[in-house]
PDB file of C-alpha atoms in Angstrom:
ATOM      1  CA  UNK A   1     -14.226  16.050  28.471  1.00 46.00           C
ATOM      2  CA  UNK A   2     -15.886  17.269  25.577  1.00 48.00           C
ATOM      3  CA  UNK A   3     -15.328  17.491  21.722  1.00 53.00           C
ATOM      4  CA  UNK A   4     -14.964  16.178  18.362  1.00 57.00           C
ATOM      5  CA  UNK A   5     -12.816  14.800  15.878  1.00 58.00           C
ATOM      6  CA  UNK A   6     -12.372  13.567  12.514  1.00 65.00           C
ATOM      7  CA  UNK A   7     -10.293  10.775  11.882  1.00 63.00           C
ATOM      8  CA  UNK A   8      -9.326   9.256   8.784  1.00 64.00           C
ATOM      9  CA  UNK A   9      -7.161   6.251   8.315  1.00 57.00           C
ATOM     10  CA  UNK A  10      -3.184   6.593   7.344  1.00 63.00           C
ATOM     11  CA  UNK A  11      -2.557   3.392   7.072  1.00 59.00           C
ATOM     12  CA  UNK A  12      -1.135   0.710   6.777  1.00 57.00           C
ATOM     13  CA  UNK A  13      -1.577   0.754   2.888  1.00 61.00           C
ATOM     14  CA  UNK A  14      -1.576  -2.770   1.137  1.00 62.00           C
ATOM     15  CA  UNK A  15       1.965  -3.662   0.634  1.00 63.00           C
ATOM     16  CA  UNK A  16       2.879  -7.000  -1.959  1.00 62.00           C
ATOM     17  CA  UNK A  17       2.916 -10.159  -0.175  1.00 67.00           C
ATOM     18  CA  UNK A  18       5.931 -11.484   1.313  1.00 63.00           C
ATOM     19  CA  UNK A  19       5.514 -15.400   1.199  1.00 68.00           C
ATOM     20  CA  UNK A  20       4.882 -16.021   4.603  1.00 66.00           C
ATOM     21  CA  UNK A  21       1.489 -15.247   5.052  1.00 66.00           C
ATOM     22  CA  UNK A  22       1.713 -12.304   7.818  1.00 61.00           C
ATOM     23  CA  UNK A  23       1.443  -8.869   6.917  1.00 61.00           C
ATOM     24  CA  UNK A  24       3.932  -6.999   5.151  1.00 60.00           C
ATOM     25  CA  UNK A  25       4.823  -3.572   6.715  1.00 59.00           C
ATOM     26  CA  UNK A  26       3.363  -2.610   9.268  1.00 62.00           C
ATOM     27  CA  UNK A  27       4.314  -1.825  12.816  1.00 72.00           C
ATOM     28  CA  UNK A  28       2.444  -1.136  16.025  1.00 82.00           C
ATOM     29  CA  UNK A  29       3.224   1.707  18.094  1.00 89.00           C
ATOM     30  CA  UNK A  30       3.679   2.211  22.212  1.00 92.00           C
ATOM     31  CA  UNK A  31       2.992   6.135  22.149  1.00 95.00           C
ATOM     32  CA  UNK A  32       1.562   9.021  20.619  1.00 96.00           C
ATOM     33  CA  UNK A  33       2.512  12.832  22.033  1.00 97.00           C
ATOM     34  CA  UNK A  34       1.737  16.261  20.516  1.00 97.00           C
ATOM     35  CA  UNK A  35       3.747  19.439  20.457  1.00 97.00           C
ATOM     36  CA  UNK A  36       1.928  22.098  22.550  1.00 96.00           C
ATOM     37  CA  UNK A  37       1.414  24.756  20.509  1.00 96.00           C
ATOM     38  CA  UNK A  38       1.878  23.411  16.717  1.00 97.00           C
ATOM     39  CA  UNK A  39      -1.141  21.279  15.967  1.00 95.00           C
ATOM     40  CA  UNK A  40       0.946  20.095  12.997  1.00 96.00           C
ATOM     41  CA  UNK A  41       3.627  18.105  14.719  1.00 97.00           C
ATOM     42  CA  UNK A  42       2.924  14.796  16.512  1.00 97.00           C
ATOM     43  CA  UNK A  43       5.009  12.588  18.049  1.00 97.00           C
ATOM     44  CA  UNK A  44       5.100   8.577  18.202  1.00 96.00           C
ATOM     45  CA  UNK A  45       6.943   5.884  19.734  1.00 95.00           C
ATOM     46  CA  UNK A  46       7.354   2.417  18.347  1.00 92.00           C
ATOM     47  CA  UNK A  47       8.519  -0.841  20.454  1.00 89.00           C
ATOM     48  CA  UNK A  48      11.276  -1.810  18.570  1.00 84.00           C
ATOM     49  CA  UNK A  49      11.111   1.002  15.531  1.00 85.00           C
ATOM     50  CA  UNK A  50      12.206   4.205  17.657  1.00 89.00           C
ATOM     51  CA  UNK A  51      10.783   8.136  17.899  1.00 94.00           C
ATOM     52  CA  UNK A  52       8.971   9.009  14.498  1.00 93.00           C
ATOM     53  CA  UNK A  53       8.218  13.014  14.024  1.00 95.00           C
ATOM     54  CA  UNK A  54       5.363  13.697  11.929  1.00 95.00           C
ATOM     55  CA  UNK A  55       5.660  18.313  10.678  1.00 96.00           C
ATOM     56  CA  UNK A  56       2.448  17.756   8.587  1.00 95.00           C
ATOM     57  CA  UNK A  57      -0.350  16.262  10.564  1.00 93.00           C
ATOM     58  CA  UNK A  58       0.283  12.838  10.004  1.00 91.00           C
ATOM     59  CA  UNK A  59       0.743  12.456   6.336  1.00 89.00           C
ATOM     60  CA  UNK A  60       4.597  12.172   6.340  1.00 89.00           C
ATOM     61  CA  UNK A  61       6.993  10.675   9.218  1.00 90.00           C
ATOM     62  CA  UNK A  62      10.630  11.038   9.922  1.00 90.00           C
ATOM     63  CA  UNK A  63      12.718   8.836  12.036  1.00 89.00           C
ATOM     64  CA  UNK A  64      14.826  10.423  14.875  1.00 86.00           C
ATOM     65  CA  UNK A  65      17.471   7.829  16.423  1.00 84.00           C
ATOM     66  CA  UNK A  66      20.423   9.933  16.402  1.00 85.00           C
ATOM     67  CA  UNK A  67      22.388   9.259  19.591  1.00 86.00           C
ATOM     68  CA  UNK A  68      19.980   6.154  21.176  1.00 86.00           C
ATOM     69  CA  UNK A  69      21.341   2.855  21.421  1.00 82.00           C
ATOM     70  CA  UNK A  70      18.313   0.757  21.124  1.00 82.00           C
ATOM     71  CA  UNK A  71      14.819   1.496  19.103  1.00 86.00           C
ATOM     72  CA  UNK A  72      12.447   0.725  22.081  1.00 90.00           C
ATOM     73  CA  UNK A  73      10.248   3.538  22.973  1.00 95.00           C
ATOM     74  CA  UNK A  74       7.257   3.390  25.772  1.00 95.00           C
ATOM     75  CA  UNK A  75       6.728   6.420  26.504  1.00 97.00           C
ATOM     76  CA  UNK A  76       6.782  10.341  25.096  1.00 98.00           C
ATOM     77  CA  UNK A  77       6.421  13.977  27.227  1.00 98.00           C
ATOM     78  CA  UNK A  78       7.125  17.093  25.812  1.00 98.00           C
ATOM     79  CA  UNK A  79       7.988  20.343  27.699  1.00 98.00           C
ATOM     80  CA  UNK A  80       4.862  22.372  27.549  1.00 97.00           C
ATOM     81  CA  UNK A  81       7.085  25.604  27.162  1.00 97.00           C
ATOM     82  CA  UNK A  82      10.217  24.636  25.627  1.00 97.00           C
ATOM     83  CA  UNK A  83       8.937  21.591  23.327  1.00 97.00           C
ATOM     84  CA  UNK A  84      12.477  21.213  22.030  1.00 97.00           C
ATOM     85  CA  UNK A  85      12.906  19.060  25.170  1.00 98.00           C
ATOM     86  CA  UNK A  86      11.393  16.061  24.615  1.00 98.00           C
ATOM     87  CA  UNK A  87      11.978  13.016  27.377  1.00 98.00           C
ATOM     88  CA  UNK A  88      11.337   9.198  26.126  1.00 97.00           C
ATOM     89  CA  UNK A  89      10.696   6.137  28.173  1.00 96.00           C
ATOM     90  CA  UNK A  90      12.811   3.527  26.642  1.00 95.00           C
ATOM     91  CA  UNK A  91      12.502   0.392  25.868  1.00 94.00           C
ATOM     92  CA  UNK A  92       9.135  -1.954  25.007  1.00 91.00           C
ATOM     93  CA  UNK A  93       6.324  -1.894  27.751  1.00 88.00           C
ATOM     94  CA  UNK A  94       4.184  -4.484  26.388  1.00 84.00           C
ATOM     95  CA  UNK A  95       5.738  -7.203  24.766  1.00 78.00           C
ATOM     96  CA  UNK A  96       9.101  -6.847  25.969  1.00 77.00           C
ATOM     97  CA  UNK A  97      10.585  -6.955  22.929  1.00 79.00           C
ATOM     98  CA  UNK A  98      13.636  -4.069  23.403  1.00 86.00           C
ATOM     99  CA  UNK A  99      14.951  -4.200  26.887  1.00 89.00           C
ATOM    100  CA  UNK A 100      14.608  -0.328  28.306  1.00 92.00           C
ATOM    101  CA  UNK A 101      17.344   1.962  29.290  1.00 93.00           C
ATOM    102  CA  UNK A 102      16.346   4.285  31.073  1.00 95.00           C
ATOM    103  CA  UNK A 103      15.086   8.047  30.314  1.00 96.00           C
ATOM    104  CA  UNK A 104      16.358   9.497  27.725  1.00 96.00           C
ATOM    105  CA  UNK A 105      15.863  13.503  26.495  1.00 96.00           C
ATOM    106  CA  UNK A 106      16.831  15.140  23.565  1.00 97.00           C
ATOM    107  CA  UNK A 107      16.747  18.959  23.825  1.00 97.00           C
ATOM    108  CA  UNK A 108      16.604  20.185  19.981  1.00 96.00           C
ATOM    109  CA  UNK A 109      12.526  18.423  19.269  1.00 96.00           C
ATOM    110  CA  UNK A 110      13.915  14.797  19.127  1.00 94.00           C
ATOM    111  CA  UNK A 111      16.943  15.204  16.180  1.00 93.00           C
ATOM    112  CA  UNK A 112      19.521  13.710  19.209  1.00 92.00           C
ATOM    113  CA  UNK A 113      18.990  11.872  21.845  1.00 92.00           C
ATOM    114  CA  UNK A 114      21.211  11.333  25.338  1.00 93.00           C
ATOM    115  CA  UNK A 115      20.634   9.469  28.189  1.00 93.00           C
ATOM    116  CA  UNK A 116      19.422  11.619  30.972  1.00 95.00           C
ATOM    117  CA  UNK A 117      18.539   8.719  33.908  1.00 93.00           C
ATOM    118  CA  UNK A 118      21.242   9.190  36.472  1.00 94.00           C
ATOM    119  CA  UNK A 119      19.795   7.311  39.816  1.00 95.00           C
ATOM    120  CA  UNK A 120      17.737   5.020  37.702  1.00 94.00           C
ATOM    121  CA  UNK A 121      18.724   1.568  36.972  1.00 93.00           C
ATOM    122  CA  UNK A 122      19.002   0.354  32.881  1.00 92.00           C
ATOM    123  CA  UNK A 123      15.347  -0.371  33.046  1.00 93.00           C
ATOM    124  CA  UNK A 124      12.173  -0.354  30.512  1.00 94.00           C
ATOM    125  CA  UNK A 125       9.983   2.856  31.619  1.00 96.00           C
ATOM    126  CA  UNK A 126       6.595   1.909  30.955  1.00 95.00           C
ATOM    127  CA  UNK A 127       5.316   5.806  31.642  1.00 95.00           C
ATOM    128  CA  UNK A 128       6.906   9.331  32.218  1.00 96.00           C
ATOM    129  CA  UNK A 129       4.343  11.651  33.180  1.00 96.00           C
ATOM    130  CA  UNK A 130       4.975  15.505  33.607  1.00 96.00           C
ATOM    131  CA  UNK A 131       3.701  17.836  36.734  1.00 95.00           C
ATOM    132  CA  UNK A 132       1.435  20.338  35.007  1.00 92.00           C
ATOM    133  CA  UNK A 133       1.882  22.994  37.001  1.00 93.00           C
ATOM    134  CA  UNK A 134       5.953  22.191  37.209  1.00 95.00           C
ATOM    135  CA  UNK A 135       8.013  20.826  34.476  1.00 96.00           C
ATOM    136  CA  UNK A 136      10.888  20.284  36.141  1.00 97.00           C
ATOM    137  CA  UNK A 137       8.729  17.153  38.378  1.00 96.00           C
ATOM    138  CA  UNK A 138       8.275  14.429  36.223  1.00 97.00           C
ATOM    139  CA  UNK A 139       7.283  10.548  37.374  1.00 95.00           C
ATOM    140  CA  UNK A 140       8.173   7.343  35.775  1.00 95.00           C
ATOM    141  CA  UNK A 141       6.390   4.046  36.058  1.00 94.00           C
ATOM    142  CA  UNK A 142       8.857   1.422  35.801  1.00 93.00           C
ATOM    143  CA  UNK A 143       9.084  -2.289  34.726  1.00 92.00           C
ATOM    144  CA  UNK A 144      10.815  -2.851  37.982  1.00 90.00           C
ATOM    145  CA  UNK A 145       7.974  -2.119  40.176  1.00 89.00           C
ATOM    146  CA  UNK A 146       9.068   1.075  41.399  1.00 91.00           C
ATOM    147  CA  UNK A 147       7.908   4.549  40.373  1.00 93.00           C
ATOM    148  CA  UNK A 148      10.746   7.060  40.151  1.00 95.00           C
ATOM    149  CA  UNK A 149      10.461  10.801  40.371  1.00 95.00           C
ATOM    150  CA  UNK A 150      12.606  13.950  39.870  1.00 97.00           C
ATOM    151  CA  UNK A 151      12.567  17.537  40.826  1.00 97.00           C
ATOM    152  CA  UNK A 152      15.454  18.423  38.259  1.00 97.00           C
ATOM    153  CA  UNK A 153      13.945  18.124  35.132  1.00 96.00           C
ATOM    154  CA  UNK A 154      15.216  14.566  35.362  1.00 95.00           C
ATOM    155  CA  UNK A 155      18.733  15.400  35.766  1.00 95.00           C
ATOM    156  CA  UNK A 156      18.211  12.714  39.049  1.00 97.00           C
ATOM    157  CA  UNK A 157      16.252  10.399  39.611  1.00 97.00           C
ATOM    158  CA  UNK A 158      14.990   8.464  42.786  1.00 96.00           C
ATOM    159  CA  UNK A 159      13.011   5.675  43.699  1.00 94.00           C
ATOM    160  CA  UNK A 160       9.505   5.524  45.401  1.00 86.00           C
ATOM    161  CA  UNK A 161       8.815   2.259  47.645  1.00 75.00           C
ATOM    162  CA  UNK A 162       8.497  -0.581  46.019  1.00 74.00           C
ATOM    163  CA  UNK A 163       5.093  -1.295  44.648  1.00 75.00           C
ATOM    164  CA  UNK A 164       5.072  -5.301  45.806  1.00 75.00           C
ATOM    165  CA  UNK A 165       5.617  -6.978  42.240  1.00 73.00           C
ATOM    166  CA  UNK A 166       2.925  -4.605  39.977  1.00 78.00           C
ATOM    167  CA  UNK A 167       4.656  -3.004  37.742  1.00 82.00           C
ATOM    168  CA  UNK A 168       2.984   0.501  36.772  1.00 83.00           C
ATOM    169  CA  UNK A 169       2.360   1.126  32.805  1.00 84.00           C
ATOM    170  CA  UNK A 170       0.261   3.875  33.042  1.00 86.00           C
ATOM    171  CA  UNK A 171       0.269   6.964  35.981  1.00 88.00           C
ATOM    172  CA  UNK A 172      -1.929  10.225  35.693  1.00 89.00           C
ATOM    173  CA  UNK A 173      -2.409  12.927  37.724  1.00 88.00           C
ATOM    174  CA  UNK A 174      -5.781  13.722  39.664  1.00 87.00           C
ATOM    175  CA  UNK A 175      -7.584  16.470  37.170  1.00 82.00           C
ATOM    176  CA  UNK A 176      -7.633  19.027  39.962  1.00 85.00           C
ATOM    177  CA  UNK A 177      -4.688  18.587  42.194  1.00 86.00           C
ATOM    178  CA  UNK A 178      -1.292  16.874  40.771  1.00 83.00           C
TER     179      UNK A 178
END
């Protein structure tokens, strides 16, 4: 992979202090996805903050929680041809701090959000990765130990063999052949 970028730093700003002693503010985040063909519009998931839109490259953010039930987010995919669907992996992958639910997809670029796991357990999904040459396959690494898949645009859901106790927080594709 080649290329460059420029980065420049959006934060966190200096915020008063709040008489404890520990930063003020500020939030980590699990995630970070892109819409495919707008270059202005980024996605990012927090653990226990929710989906956050950003139209304008970064320098504003919207929250988008319309619909979910809890603010853990893991994971993001968009559709690479109809990026109004957007699926999330729910719940916090790292520190546990939101208990997952599941897949969830929202169909109008992350306004509303359903739950769209049928076959798959209430369970944190630490990944959701999409087949590039076929939407409709997707694969989700699971705190459970099991990696789920669907053929249905995640409509259904079903359970690979269990993976002896690891539990999967990142998957990829091989670069040549998914």
């Amino acid at each position: 992979v080649t290329g460059t970028g420029t980065w420049e730093l959006l934060g966190p700003s200096n915020t008063p202090a709040n008489g404890t002693g520990q930063l003020n503010g500020n939030g980590r985040l699990n995630c970070i996805a892109f819409h495919p063909t707008d270059a202005n519009t980024i996605y990012v998931g927090a653990p226990s903050g929710g989906f956050w839109t950003s139209t304008d490259n970064g320098s504003t953010w919207n929250q988008s929680v319309s619909g979910l039930v809890r603010l853990g987010v893991s994971s993001i995919v968009v559709h690479p041809t109809t990026p109004s669907i957007i699926y999330i992996g729910t719940g916090d992958r790292d520190a546990g701090d939101v208990e997952g639910y599941g897949v969830w997809r929202s169909t109008d670029g992350g306004a509303t959000w359903a739950a769209y796991h049928a076959g798959m357990p209430d369970i944190t999904v630490n990944e959701i990765i999409m087949d590039p040459t076929d939407p409709n396959k997707m694969y989700a690494g699971c705190s459970n130990g099991y990696v789920y898949r669907t053929a249905d645009g995640g409509a259904n859901w079903s359970a690979s063999n269990f993976l002896g106790g690891v539990r999967p927080k990142d998957i990829a594709f091989h670069p040549s052949d998914p």
